[in-house]
PDB file of N, CA and C in Angstrom:
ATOM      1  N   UNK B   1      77.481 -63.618 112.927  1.00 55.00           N
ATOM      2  CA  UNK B   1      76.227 -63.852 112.246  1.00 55.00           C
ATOM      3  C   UNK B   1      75.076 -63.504 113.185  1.00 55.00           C
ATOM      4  N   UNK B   2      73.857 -62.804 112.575  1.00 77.00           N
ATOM      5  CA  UNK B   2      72.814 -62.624 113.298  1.00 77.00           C
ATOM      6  C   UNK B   2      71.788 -63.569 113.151  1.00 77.00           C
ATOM      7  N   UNK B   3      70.748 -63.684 114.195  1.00 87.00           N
ATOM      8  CA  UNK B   3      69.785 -64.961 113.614  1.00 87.00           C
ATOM      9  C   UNK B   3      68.638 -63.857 113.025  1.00 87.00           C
ATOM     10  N   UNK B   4      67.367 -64.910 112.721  1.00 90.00           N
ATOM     11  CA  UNK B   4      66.324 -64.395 111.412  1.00 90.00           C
ATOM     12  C   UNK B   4      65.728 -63.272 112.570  1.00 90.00           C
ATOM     13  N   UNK B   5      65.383 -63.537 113.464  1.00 87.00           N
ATOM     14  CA  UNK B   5      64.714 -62.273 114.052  1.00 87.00           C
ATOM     15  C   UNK B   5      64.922 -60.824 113.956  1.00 87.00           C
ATOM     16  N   UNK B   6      66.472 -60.541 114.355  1.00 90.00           N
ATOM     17  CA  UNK B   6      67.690 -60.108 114.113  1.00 90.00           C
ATOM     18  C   UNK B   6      67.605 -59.064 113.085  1.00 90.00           C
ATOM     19  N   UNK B   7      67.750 -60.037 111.840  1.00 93.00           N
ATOM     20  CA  UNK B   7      67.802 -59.698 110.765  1.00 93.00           C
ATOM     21  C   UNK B   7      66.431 -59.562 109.477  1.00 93.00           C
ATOM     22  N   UNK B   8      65.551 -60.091 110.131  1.00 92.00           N
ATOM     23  CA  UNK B   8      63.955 -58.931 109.584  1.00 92.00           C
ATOM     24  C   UNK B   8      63.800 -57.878 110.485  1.00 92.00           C
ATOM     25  N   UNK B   9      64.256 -57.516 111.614  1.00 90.00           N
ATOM     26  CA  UNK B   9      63.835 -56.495 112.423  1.00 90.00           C
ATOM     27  C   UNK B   9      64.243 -54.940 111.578  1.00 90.00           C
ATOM     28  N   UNK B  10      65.365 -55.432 110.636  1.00 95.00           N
ATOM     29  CA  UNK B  10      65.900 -53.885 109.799  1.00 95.00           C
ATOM     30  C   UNK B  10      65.191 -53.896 109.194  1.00 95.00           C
ATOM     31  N   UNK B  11      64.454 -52.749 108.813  1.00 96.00           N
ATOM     32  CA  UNK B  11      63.348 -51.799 107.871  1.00 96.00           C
ATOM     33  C   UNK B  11      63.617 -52.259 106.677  1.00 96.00           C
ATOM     34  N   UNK B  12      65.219 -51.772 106.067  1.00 96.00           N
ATOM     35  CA  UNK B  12      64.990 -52.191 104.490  1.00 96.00           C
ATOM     36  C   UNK B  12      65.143 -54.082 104.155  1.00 96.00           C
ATOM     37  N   UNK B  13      65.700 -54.778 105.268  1.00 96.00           N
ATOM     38  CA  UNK B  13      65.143 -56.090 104.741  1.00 96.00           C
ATOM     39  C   UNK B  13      63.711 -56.553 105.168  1.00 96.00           C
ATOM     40  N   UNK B  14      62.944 -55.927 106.445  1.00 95.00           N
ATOM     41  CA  UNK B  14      61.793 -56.219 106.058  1.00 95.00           C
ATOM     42  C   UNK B  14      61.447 -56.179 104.451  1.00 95.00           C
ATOM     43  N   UNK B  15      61.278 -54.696 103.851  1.00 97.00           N
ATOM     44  CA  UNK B  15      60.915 -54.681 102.658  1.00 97.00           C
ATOM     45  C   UNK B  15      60.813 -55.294 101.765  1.00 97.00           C
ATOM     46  N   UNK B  16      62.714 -55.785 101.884  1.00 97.00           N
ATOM     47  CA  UNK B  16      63.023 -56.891 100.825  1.00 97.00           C
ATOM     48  C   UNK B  16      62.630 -58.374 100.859  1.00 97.00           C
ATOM     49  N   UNK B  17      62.157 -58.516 102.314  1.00 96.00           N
ATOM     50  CA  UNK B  17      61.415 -60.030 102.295  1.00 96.00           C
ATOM     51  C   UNK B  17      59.693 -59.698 101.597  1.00 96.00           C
ATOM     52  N   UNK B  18      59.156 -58.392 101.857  1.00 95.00           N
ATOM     53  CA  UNK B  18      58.272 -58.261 101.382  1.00 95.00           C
ATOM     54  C   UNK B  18      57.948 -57.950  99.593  1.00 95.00           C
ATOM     55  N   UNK B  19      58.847 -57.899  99.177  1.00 97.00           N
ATOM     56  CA  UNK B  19      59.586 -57.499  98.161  1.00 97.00           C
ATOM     57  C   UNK B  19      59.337 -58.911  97.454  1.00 97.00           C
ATOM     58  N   UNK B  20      60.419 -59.812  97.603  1.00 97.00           N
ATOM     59  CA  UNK B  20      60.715 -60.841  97.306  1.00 97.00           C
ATOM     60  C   UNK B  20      59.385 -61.843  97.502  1.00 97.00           C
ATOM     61  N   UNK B  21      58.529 -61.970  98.521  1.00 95.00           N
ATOM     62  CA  UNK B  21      57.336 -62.582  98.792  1.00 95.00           C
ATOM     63  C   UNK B  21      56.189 -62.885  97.304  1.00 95.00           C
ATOM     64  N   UNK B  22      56.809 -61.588  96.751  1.00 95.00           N
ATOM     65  CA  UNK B  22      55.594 -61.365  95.850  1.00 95.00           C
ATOM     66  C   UNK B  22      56.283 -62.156  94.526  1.00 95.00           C
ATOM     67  N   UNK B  23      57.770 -62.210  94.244  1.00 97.00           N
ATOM     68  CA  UNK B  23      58.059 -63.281  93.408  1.00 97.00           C
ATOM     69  C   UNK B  23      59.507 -63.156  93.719  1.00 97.00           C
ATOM     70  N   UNK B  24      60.004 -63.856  93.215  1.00 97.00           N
ATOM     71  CA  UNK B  24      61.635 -64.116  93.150  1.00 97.00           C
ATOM     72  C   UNK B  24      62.247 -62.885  92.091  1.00 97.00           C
ATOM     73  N   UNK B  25      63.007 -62.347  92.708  1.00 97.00           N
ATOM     74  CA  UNK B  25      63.870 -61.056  92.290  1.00 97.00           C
ATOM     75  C   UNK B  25      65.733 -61.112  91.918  1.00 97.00           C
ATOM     76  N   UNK B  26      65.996 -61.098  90.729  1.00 96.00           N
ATOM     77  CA  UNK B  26      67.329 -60.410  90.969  1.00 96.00           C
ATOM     78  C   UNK B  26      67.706 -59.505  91.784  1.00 96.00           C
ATOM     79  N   UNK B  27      68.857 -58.716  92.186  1.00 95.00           N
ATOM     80  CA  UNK B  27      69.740 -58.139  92.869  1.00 95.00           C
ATOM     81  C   UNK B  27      69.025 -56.889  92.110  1.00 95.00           C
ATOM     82  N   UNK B  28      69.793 -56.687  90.924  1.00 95.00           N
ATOM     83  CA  UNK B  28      68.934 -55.020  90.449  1.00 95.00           C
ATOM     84  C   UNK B  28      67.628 -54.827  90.273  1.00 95.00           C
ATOM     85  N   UNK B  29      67.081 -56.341  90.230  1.00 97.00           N
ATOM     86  CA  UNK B  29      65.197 -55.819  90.207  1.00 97.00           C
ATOM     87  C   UNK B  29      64.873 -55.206  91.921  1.00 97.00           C
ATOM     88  N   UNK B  30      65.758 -55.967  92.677  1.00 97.00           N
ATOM     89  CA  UNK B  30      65.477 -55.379  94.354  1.00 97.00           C
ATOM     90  C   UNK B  30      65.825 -53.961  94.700  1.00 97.00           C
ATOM     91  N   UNK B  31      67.295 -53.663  94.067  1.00 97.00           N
ATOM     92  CA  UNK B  31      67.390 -52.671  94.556  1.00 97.00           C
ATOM     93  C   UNK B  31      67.556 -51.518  93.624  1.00 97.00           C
ATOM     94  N   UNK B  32      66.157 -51.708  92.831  1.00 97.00           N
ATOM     95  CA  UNK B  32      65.378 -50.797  92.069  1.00 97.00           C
ATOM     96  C   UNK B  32      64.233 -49.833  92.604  1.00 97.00           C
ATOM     97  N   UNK B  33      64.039 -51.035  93.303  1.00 96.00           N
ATOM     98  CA  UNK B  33      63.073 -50.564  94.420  1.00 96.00           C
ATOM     99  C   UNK B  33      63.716 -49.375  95.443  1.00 96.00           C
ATOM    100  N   UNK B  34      64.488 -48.951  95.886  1.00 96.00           N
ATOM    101  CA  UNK B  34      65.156 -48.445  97.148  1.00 96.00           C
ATOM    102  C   UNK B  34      66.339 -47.381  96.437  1.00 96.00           C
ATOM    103  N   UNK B  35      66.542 -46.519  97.016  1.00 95.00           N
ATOM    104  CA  UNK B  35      67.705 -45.217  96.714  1.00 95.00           C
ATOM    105  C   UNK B  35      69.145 -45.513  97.275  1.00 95.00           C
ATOM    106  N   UNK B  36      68.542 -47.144  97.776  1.00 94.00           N
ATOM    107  CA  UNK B  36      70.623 -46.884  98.455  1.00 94.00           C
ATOM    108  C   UNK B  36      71.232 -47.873  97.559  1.00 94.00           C
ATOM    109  N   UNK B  37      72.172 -48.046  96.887  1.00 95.00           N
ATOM    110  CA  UNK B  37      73.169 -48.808  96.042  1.00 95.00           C
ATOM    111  C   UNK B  37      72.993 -49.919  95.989  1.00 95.00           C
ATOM    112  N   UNK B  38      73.333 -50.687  94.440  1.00 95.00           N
ATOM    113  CA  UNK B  38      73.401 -52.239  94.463  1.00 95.00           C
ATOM    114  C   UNK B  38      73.602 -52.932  95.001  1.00 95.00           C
ATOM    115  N   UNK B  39      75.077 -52.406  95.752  1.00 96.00           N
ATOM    116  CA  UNK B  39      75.654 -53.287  96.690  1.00 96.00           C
ATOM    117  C   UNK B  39      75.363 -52.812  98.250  1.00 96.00           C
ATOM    118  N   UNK B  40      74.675 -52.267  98.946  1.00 97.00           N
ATOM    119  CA  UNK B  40      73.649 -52.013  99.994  1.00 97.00           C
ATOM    120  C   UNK B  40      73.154 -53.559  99.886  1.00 97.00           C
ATOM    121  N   UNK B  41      72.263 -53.174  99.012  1.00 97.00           N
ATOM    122  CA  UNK B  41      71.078 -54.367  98.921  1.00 97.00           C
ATOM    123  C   UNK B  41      71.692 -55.590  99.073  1.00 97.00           C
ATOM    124  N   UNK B  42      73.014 -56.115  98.029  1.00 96.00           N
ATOM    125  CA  UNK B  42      73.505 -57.312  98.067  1.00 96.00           C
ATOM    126  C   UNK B  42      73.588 -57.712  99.542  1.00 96.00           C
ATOM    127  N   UNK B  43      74.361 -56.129  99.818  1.00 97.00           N
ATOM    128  CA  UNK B  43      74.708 -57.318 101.483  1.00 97.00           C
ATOM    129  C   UNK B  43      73.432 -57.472 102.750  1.00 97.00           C
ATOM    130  N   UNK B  44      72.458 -56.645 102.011  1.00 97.00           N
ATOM    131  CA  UNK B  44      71.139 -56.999 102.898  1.00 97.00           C
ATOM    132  C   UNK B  44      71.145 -58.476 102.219  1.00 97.00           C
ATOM    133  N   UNK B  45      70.524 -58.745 101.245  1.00 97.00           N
ATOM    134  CA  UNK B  45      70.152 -60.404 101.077  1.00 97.00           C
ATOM    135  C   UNK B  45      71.276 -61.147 101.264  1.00 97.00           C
ATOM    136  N   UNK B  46      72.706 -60.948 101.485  1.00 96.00           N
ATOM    137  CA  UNK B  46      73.781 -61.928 102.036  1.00 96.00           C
ATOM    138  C   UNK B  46      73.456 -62.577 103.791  1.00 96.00           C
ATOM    139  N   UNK B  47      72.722 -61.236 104.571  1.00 96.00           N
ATOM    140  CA  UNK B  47      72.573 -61.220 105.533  1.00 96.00           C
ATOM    141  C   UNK B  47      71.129 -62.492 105.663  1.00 96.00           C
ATOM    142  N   UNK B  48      69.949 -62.198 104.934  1.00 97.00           N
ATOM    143  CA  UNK B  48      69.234 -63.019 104.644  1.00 97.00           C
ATOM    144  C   UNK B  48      69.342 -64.123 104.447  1.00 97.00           C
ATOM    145  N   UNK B  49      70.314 -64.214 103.730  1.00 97.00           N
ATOM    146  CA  UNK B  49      70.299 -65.858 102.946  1.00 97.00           C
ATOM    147  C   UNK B  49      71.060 -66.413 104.131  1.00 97.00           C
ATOM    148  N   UNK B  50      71.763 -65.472 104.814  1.00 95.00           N
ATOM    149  CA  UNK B  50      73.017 -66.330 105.748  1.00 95.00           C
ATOM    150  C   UNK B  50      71.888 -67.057 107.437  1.00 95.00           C
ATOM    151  N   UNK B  51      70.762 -66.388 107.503  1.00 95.00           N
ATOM    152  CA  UNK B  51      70.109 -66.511 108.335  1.00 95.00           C
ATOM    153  C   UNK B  51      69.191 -67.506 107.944  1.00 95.00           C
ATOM    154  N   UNK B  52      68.670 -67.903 106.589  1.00 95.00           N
ATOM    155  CA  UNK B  52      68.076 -69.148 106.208  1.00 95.00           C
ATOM    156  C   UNK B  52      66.469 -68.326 105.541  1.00 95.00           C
ATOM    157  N   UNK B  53      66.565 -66.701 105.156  1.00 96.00           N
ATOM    158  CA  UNK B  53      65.303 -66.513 105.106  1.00 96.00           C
ATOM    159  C   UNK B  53      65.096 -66.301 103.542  1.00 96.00           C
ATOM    160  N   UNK B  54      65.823 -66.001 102.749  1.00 98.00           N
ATOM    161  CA  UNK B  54      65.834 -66.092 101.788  1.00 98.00           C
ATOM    162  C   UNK B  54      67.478 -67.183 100.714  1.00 98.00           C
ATOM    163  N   UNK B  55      67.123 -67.798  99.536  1.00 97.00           N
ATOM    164  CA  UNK B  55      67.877 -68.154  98.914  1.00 97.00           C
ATOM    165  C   UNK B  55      68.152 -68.045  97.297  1.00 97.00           C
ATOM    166  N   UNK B  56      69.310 -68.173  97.141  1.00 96.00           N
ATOM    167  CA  UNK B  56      69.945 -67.327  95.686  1.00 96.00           C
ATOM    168  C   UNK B  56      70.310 -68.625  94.477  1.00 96.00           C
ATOM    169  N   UNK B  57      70.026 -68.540  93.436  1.00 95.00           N
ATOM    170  CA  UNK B  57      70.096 -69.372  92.544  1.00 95.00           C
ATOM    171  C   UNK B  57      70.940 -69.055  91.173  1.00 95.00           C
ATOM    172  N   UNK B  58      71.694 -68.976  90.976  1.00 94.00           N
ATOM    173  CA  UNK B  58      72.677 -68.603  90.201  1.00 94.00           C
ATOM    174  C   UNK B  58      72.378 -68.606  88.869  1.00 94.00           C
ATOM    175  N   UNK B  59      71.833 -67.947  88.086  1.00 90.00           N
ATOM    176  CA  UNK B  59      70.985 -67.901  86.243  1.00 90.00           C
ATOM    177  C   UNK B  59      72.273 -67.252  85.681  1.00 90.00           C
ATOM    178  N   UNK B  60      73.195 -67.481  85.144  1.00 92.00           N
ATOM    179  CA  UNK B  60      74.011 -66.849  84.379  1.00 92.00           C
ATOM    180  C   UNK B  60      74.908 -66.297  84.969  1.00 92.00           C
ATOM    181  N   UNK B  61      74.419 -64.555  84.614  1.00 92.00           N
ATOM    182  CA  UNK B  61      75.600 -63.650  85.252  1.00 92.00           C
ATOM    183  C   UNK B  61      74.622 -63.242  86.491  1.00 92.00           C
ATOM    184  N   UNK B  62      73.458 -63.340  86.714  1.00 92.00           N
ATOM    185  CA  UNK B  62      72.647 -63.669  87.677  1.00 92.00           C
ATOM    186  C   UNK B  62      72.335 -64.042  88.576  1.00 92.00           C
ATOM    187  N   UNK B  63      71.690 -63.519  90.189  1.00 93.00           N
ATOM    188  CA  UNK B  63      71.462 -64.502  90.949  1.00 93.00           C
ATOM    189  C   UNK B  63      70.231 -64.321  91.461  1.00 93.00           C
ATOM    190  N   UNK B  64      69.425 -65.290  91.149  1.00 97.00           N
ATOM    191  CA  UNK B  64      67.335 -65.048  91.379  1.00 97.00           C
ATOM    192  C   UNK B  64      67.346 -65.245  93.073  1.00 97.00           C
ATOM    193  N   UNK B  65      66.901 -64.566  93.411  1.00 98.00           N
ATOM    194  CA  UNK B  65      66.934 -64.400  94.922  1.00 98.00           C
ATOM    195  C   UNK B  65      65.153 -64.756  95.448  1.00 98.00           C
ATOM    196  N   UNK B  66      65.075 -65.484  96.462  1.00 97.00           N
ATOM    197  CA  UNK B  66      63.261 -66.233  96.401  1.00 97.00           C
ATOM    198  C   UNK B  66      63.273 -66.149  98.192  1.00 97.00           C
ATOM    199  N   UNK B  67      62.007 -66.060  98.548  1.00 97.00           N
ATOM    200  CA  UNK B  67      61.750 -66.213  99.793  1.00 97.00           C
ATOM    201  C   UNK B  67      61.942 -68.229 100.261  1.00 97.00           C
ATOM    202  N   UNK B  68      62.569 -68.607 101.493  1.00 97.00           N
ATOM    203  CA  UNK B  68      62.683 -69.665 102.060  1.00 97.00           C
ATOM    204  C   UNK B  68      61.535 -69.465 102.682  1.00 97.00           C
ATOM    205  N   UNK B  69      60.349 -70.275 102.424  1.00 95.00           N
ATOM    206  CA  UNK B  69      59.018 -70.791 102.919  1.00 95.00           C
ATOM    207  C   UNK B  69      59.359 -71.208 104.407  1.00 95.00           C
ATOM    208  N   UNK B  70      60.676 -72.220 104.619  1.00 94.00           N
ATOM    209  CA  UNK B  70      60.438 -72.905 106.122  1.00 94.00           C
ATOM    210  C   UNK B  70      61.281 -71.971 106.774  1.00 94.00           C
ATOM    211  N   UNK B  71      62.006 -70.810 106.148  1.00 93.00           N
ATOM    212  CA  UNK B  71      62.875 -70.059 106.963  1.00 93.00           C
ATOM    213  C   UNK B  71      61.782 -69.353 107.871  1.00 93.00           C
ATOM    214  N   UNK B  72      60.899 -68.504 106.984  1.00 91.00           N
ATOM    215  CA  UNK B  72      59.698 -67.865 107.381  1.00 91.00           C
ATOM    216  C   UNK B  72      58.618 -68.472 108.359  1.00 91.00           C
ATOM    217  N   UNK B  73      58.703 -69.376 108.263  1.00 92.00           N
ATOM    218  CA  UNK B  73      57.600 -70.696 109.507  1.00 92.00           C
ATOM    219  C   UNK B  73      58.637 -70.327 110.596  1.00 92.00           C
ATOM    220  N   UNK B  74      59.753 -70.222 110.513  1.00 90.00           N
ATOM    221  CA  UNK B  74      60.283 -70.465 111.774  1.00 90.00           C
ATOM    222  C   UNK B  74      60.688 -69.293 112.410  1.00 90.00           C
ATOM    223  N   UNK B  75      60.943 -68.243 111.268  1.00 88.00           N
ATOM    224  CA  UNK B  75      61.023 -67.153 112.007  1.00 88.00           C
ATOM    225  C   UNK B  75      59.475 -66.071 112.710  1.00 88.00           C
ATOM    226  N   UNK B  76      58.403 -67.003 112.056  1.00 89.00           N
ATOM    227  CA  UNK B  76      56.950 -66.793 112.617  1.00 89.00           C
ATOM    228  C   UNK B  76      56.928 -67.555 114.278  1.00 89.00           C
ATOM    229  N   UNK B  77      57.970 -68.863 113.980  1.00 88.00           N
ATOM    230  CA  UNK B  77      57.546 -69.162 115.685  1.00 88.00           C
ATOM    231  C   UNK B  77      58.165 -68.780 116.521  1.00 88.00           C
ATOM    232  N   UNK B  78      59.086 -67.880 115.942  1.00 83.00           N
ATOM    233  CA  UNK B  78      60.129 -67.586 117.096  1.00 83.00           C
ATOM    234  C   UNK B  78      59.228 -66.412 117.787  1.00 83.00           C
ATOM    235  N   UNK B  79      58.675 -65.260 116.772  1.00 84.00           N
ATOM    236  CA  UNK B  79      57.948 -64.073 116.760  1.00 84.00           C
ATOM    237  C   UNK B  79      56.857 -65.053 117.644  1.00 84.00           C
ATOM    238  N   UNK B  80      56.165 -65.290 117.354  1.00 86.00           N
ATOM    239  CA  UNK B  80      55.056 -66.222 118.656  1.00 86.00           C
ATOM    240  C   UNK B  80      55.852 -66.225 119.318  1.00 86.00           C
ATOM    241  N   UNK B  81      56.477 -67.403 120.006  1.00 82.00           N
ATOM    242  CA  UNK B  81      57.012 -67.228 121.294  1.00 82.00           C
ATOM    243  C   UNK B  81      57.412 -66.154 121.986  1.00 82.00           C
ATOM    244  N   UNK B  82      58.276 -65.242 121.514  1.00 76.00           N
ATOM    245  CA  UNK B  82      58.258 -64.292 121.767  1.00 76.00           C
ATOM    246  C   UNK B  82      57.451 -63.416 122.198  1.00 76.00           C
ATOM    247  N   UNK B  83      56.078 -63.219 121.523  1.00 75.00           N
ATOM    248  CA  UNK B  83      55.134 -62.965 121.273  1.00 75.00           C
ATOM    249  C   UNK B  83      53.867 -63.515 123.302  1.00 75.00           C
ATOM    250  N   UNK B  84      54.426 -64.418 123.286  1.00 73.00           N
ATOM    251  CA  UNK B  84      53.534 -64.968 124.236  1.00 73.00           C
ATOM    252  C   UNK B  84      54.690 -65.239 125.405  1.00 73.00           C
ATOM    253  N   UNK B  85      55.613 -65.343 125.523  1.00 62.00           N
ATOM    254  CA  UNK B  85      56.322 -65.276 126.624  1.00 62.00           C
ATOM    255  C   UNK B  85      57.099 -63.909 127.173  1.00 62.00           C
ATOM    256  N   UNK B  86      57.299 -62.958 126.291  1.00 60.00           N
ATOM    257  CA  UNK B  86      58.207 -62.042 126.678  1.00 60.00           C
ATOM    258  C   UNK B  86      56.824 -61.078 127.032  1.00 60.00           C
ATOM    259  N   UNK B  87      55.633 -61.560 126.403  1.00 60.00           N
ATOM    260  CA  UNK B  87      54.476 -59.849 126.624  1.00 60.00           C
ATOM    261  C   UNK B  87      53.579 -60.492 127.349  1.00 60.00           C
TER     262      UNK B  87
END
């Protein structure tokens, strides 16, 4: 497992946290957005959710995928610290 830093540092889950920020997304509304496959994307937000930055809610045959508010606080303080100790 990678931690949240880690795992926003890849380009297409940046996106998809930026993506998702703006509202809570199914799997094919996300990777509607992007040219690489359904299941690309899935295992980008598996990677997400497994790190605490986003979470999945099960609607049917469905799963609404939403930004974690305190995942994001924390992966902001890590980026600070970082931010002020490593530069």
């Amino acid at each position: 497992m990678t931690d949240a830093f880690s795992a926003a540092a890849e380009p297409t889950r940046r996106r998809v946290l930026q993506l998702l920020a703006s509202r809570p997304r199914t799997v094919s509304a996300v990777a509607a957005e992007f040219t690489v496959t359904r299941s690309a994307i899935s295992q980008h937000l598996l990677v997400l959710h497994e790190v605490g930055l986003v979470t999945a809610e099960k609607t049917g045959r469905e799963r609404i995928y939403r930004i974690v508010p305190a995942g994001l606080r924390q992966l902001q303080a890590e980026i600070d610290r970082f931010w002020t100790d490593e530069l």
